[in-house]
mmCIF file of C-alpha atoms in Angstrom:
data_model
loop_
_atom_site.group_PDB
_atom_site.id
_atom_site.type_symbol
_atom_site.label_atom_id
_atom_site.label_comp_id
_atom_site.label_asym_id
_atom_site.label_seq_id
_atom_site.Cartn_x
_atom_site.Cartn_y
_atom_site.Cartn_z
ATOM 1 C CA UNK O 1 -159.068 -3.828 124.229
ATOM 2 C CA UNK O 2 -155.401 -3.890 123.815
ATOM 3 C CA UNK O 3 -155.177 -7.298 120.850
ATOM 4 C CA UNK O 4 -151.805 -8.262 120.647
ATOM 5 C CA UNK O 5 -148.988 -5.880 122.029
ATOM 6 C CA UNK O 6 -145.341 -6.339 120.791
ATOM 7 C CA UNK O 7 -142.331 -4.521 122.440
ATOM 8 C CA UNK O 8 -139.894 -2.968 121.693
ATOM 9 C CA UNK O 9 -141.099 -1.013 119.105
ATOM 10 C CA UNK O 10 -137.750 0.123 117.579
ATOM 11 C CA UNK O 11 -134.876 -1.622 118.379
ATOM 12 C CA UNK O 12 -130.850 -0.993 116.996
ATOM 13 C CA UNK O 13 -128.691 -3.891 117.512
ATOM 14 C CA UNK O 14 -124.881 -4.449 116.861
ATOM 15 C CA UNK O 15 -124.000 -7.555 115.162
ATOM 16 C CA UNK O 16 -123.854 -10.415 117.317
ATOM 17 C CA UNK O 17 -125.945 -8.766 120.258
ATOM 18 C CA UNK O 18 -128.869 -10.781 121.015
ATOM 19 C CA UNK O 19 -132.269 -9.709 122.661
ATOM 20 C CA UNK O 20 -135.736 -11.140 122.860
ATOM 21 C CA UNK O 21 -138.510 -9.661 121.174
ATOM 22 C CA UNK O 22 -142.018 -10.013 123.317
ATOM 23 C CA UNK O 23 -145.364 -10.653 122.434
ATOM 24 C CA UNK O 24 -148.548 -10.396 124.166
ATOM 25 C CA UNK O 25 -152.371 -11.270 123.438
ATOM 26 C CA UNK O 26 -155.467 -10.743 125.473
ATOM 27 C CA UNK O 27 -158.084 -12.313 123.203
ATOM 28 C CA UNK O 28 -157.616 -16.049 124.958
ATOM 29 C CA UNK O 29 -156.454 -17.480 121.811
ATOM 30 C CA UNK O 30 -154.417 -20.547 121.582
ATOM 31 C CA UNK O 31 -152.197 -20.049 118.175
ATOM 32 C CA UNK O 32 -149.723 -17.410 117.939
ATOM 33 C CA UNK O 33 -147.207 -17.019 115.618
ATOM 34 C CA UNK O 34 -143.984 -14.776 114.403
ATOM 35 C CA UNK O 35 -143.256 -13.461 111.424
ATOM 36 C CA UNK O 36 -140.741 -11.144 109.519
ATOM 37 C CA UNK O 37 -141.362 -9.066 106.753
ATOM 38 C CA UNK O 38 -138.857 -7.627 104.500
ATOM 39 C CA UNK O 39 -139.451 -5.434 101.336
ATOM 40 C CA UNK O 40 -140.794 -7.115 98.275
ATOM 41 C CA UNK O 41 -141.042 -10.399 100.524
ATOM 42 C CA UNK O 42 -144.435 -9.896 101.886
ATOM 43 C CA UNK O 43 -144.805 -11.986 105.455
ATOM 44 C CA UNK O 44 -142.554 -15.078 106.201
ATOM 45 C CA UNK O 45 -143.442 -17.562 109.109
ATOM 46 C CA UNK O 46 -140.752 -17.445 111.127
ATOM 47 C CA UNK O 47 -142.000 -20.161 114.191
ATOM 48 C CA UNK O 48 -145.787 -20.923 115.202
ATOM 49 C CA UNK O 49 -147.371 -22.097 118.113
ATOM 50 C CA UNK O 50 -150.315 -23.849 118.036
ATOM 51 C CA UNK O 51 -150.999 -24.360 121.505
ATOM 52 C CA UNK O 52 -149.465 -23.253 125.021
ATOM 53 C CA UNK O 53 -146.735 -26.130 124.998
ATOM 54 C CA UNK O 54 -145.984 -26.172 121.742
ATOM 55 C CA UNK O 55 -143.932 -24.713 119.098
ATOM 56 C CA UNK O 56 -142.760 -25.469 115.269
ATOM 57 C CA UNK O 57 -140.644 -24.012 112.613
ATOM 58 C CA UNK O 58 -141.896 -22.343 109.915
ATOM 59 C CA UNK O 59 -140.502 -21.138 106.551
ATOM 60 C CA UNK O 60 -137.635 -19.052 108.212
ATOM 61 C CA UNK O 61 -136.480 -20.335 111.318
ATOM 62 C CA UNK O 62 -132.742 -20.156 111.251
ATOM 63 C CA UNK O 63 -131.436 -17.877 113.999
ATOM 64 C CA UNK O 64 -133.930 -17.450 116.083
ATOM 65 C CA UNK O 65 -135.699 -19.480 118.982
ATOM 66 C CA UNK O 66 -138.705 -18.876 120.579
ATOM 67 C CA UNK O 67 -140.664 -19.720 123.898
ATOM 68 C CA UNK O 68 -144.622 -19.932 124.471
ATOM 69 C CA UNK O 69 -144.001 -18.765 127.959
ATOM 70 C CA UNK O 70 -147.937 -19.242 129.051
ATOM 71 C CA UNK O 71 -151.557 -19.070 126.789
ATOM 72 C CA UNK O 72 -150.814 -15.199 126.253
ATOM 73 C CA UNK O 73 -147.409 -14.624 125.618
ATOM 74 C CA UNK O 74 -145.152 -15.640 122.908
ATOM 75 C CA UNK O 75 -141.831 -14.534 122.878
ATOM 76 C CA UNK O 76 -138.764 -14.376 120.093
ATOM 77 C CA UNK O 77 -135.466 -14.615 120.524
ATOM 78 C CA UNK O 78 -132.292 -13.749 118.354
ATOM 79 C CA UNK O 79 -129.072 -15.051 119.861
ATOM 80 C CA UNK O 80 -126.434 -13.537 118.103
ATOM 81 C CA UNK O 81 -128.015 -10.847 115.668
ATOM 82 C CA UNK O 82 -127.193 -10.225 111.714
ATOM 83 C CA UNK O 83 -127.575 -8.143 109.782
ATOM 84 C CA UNK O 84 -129.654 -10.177 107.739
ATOM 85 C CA UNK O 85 -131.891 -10.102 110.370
ATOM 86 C CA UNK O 86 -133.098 -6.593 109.697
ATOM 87 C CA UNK O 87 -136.824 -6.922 108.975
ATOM 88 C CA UNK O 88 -139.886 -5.780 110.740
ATOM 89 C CA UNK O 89 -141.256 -8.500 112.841
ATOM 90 C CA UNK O 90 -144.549 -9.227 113.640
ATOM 91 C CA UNK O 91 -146.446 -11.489 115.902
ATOM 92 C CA UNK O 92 -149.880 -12.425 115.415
ATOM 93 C CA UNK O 93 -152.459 -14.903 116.790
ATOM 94 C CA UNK O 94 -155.782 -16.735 116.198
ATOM 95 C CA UNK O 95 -158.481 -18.201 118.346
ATOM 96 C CA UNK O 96 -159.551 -22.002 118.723
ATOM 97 C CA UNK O 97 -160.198 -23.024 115.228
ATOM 98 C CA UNK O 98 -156.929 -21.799 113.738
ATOM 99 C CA UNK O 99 -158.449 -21.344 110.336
ATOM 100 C CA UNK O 100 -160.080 -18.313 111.575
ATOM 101 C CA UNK O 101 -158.216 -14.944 110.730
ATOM 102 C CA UNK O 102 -155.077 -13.778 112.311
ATOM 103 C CA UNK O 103 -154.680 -10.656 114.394
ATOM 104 C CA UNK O 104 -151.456 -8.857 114.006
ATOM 105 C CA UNK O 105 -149.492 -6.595 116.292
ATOM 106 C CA UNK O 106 -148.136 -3.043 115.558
ATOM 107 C CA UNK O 107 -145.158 -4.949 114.757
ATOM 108 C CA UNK O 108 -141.098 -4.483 116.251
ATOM 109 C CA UNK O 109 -139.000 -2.317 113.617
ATOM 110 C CA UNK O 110 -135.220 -3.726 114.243
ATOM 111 C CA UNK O 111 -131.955 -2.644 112.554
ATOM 112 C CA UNK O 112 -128.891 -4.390 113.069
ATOM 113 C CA UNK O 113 -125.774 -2.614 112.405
ATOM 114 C CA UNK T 1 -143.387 -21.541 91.185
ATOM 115 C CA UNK T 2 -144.451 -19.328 94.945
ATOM 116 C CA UNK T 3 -146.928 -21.042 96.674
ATOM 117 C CA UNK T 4 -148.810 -17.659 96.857
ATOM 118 C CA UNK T 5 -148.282 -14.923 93.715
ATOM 119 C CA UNK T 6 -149.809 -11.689 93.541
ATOM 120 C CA UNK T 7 -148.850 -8.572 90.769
ATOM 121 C CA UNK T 8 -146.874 -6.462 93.077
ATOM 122 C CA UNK T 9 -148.091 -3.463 90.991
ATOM 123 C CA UNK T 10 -148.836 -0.782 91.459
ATOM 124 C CA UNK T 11 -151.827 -1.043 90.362
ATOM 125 C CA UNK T 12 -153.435 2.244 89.661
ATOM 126 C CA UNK T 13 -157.257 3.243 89.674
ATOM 127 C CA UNK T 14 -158.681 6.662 89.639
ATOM 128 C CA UNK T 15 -161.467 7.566 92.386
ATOM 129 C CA UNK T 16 -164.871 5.784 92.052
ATOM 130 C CA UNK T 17 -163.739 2.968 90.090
ATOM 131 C CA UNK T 18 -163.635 -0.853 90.639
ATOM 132 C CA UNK T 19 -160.033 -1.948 91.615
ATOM 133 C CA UNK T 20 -159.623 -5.525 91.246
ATOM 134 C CA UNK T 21 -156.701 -7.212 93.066
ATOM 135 C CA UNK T 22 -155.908 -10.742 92.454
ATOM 136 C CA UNK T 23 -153.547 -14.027 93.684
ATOM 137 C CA UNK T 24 -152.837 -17.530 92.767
ATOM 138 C CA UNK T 25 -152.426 -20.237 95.054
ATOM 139 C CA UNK T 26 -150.249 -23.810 94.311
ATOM 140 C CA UNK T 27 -151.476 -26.006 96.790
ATOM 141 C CA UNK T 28 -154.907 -27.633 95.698
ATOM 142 C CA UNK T 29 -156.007 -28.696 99.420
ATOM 143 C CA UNK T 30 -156.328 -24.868 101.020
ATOM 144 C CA UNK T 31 -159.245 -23.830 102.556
ATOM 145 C CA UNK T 32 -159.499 -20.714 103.661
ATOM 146 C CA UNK T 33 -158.076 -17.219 101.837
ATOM 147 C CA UNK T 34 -157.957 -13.875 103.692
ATOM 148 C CA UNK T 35 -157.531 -10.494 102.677
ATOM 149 C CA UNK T 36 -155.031 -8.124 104.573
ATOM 150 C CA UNK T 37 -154.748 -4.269 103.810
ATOM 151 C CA UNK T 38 -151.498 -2.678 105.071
ATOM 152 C CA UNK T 39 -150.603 0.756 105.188
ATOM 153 C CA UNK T 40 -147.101 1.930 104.892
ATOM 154 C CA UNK T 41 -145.405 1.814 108.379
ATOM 155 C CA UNK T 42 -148.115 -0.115 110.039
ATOM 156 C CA UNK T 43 -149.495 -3.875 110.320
ATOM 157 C CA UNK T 44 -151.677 -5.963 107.986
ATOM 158 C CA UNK T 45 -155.442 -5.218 108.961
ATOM 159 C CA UNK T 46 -157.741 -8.378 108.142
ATOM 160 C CA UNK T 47 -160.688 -7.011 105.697
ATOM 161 C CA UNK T 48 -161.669 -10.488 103.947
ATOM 162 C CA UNK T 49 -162.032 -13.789 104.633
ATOM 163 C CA UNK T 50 -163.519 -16.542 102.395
ATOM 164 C CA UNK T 51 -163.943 -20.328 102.311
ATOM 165 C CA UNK T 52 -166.270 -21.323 99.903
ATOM 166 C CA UNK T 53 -165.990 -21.326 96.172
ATOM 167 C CA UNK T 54 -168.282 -17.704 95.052
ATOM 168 C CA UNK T 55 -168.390 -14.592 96.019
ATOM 169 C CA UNK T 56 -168.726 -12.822 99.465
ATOM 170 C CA UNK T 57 -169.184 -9.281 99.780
ATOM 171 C CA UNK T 58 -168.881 -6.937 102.584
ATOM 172 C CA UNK T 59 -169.765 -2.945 101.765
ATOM 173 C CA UNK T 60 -167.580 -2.045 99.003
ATOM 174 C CA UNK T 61 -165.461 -5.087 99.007
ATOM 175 C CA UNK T 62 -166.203 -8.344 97.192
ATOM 176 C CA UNK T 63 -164.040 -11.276 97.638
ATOM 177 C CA UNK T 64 -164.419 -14.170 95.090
ATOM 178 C CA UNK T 65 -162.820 -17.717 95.286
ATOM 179 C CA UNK T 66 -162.671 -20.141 92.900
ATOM 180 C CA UNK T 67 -160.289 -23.313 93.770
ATOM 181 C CA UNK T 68 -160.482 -24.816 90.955
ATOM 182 C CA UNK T 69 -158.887 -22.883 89.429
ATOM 183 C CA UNK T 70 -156.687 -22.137 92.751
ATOM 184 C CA UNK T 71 -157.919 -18.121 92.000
ATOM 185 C CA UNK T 72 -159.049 -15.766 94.693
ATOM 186 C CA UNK T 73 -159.732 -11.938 94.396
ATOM 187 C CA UNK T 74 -160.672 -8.686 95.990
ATOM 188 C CA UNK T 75 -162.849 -6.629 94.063
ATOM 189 C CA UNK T 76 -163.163 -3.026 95.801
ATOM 190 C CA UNK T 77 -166.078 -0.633 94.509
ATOM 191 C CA UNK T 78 -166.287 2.483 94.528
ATOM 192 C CA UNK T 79 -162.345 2.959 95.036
ATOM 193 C CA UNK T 80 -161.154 6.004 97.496
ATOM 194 C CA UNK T 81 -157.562 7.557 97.609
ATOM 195 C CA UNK T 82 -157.938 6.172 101.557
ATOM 196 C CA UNK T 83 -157.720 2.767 100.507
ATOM 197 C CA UNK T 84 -154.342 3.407 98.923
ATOM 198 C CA UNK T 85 -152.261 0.591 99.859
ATOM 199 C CA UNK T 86 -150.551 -2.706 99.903
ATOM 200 C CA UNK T 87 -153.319 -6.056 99.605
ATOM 201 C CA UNK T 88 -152.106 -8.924 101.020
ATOM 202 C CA UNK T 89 -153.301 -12.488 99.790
ATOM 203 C CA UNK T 90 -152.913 -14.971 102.341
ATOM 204 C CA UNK T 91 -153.887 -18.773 102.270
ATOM 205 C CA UNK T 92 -154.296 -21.173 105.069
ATOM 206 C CA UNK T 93 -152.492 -24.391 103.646
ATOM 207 C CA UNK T 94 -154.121 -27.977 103.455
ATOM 208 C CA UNK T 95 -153.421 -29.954 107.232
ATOM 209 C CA UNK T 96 -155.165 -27.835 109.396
ATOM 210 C CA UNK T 97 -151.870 -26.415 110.811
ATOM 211 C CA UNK T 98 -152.639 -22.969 111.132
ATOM 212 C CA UNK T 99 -149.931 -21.846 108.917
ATOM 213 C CA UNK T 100 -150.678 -18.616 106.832
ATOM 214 C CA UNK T 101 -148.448 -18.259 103.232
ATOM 215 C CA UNK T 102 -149.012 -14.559 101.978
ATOM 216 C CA UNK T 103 -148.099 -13.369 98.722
ATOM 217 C CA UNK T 104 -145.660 -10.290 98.120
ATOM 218 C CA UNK T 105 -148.818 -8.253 98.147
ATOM 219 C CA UNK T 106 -150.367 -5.842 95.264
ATOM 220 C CA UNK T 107 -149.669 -2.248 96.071
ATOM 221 C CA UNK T 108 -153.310 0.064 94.980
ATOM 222 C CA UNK T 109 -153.081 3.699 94.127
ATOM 223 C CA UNK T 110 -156.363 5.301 93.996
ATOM 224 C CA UNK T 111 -155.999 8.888 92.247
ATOM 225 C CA UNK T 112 -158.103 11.809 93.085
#
C-alpha cells in the first residue's frame, strides 16, 4: 500500500532551471495538496486541489503552478527556480470529506544553487 | 498575531513523564485540529485528530480541545526517548475548504 509517492526525492537546481515535481496517491481521494516547509516555518500551503478539475492558491503560491493531471496525480511545477525556493516540499491528500486527516508523502528535498 | 502558534521549544521531559504540548488557534469558526509527529528528515505522521470540545485519548496520547477558548493540546503519558520530536498543530479553517494552517511546531526531548 504505497499512500502518496513523490519524486524526485533529491533534486539540485541552478537558478532559473525549472522542473516539475510529481505526486501520486492510490487511496482514491479527491483533495490533494502541496506544501513547502522551511526551518522554523512549519508547513505552508503552497496550491490545493479539491477535486480532479480544480485547483486554488494557497498561502504561498508565487512561482509555482500546478496541474491535477487526473483523480491520482497532482503535480508541481517551478518555472524558473530561486533560490528562495529551497524548502522541502511535500504533497499530501485527503479522502471525500476533506476535514478528515491528511496523508503526507516522504516529501522532495530541493536545493537551488 | 499567526493564525496557528505553538512554543517551538524544546520542550524537555525526562522518561515516564507527562509531556504536554500545546497551540492556539485565531480563527473562531475551525472545526477540526490534528496532531502531526515528525521526525527529523522525514514527513509529518498524523497521530491525533479531534473535533469536539473534551478530551480524546488514544494509548498514551490524549488530545483535548477547547474552542472557546480557541486551545487544543496533546498530552503524551508515559513519555519515551522514541517519541523525541517535532509536534505539529494543525487546524482545518472555518468554510469547509480543506485548507490545513499548521503551527511552527513544538520540538519534545524525552531524556533517558
Amino acid at each position: 500500500n504505497a499512500g502518496v509517492t513523490q519524486t524526485p526525492k533529491f533534486q539540485v537546481l541552478k537558478t532559473g532551471q525549472s522542473m516539475t515535481l510529481q505526486c501520486a496517491q492510490d487511496m482514491n481521494h479527491n483533495s490533494m495538496y502541496w506544501y513547502r516547509q522551511d526551518p522554523g516555518m512549519g508547513l505552508r500551503l503552497i496550491y490545493y486541489s479539491a477535486s480532479e478539475g480544480t485547483t486554488d492558491k494557497g498561502e504561498v503560491p508565487n512561482g509555482y503552478n500546478v496541474s491535477r493531471l487526473n483523480k491520482r496525480e497532482f503535480s508541481l511545477r517551478l518555472e524558473s527556480a530561486a533560490p528562495s525556493q529551497t524548502s522541502v516540499y511535500f504533497c499530501a491528500s485527503t479522502g471525500t470529506n476533506s476535514n478528515q486527516p491528511q496523508h503526507f508523502g516522504d516529501g522532495t528535498r530541493l536545493s537551488i544553487l | 498575531q499567526k493564525e496557528v502558534e505553538q512554543n517551538s521549544g524544546p520542550l524537555s521531559v525526562p522518561e515516564g513523564a507527562i509531556a504536554s504540548l500545546n497551540c492556539t488557534y485565531s480563527d473562531r469558526g475551525s472545526q477540526s485540529f490534528f496532531w502531526y509527529r515528525q521526525y527529523s528528515g522525514k514527513s509529518p505522521e498524523l497521530i491525533m485528530f479531534i473535533y469536539s470540545n473534551g478530551d480524546k485519548e488514544d494509548g498514551r496520547f490524549t488530545a483535548q480541545l477547547n474552542k472557546a477558548s480557541q486551545y487544543v493540546s496533546l498530552l503524551i503519558r508515559d513519555s519515551q526517548p522514541s517519541d523525541s520530536a517535532t509536534y505539529l498543530c494543525a487546524v482545518m479553517g472555518s468554510g469547509n475548504t480543506g485548507k490545513l494552517i499548521f503551527g511552527q511546531g513544538t520540538t519534545l526531548q524525552v531524556k533517558p
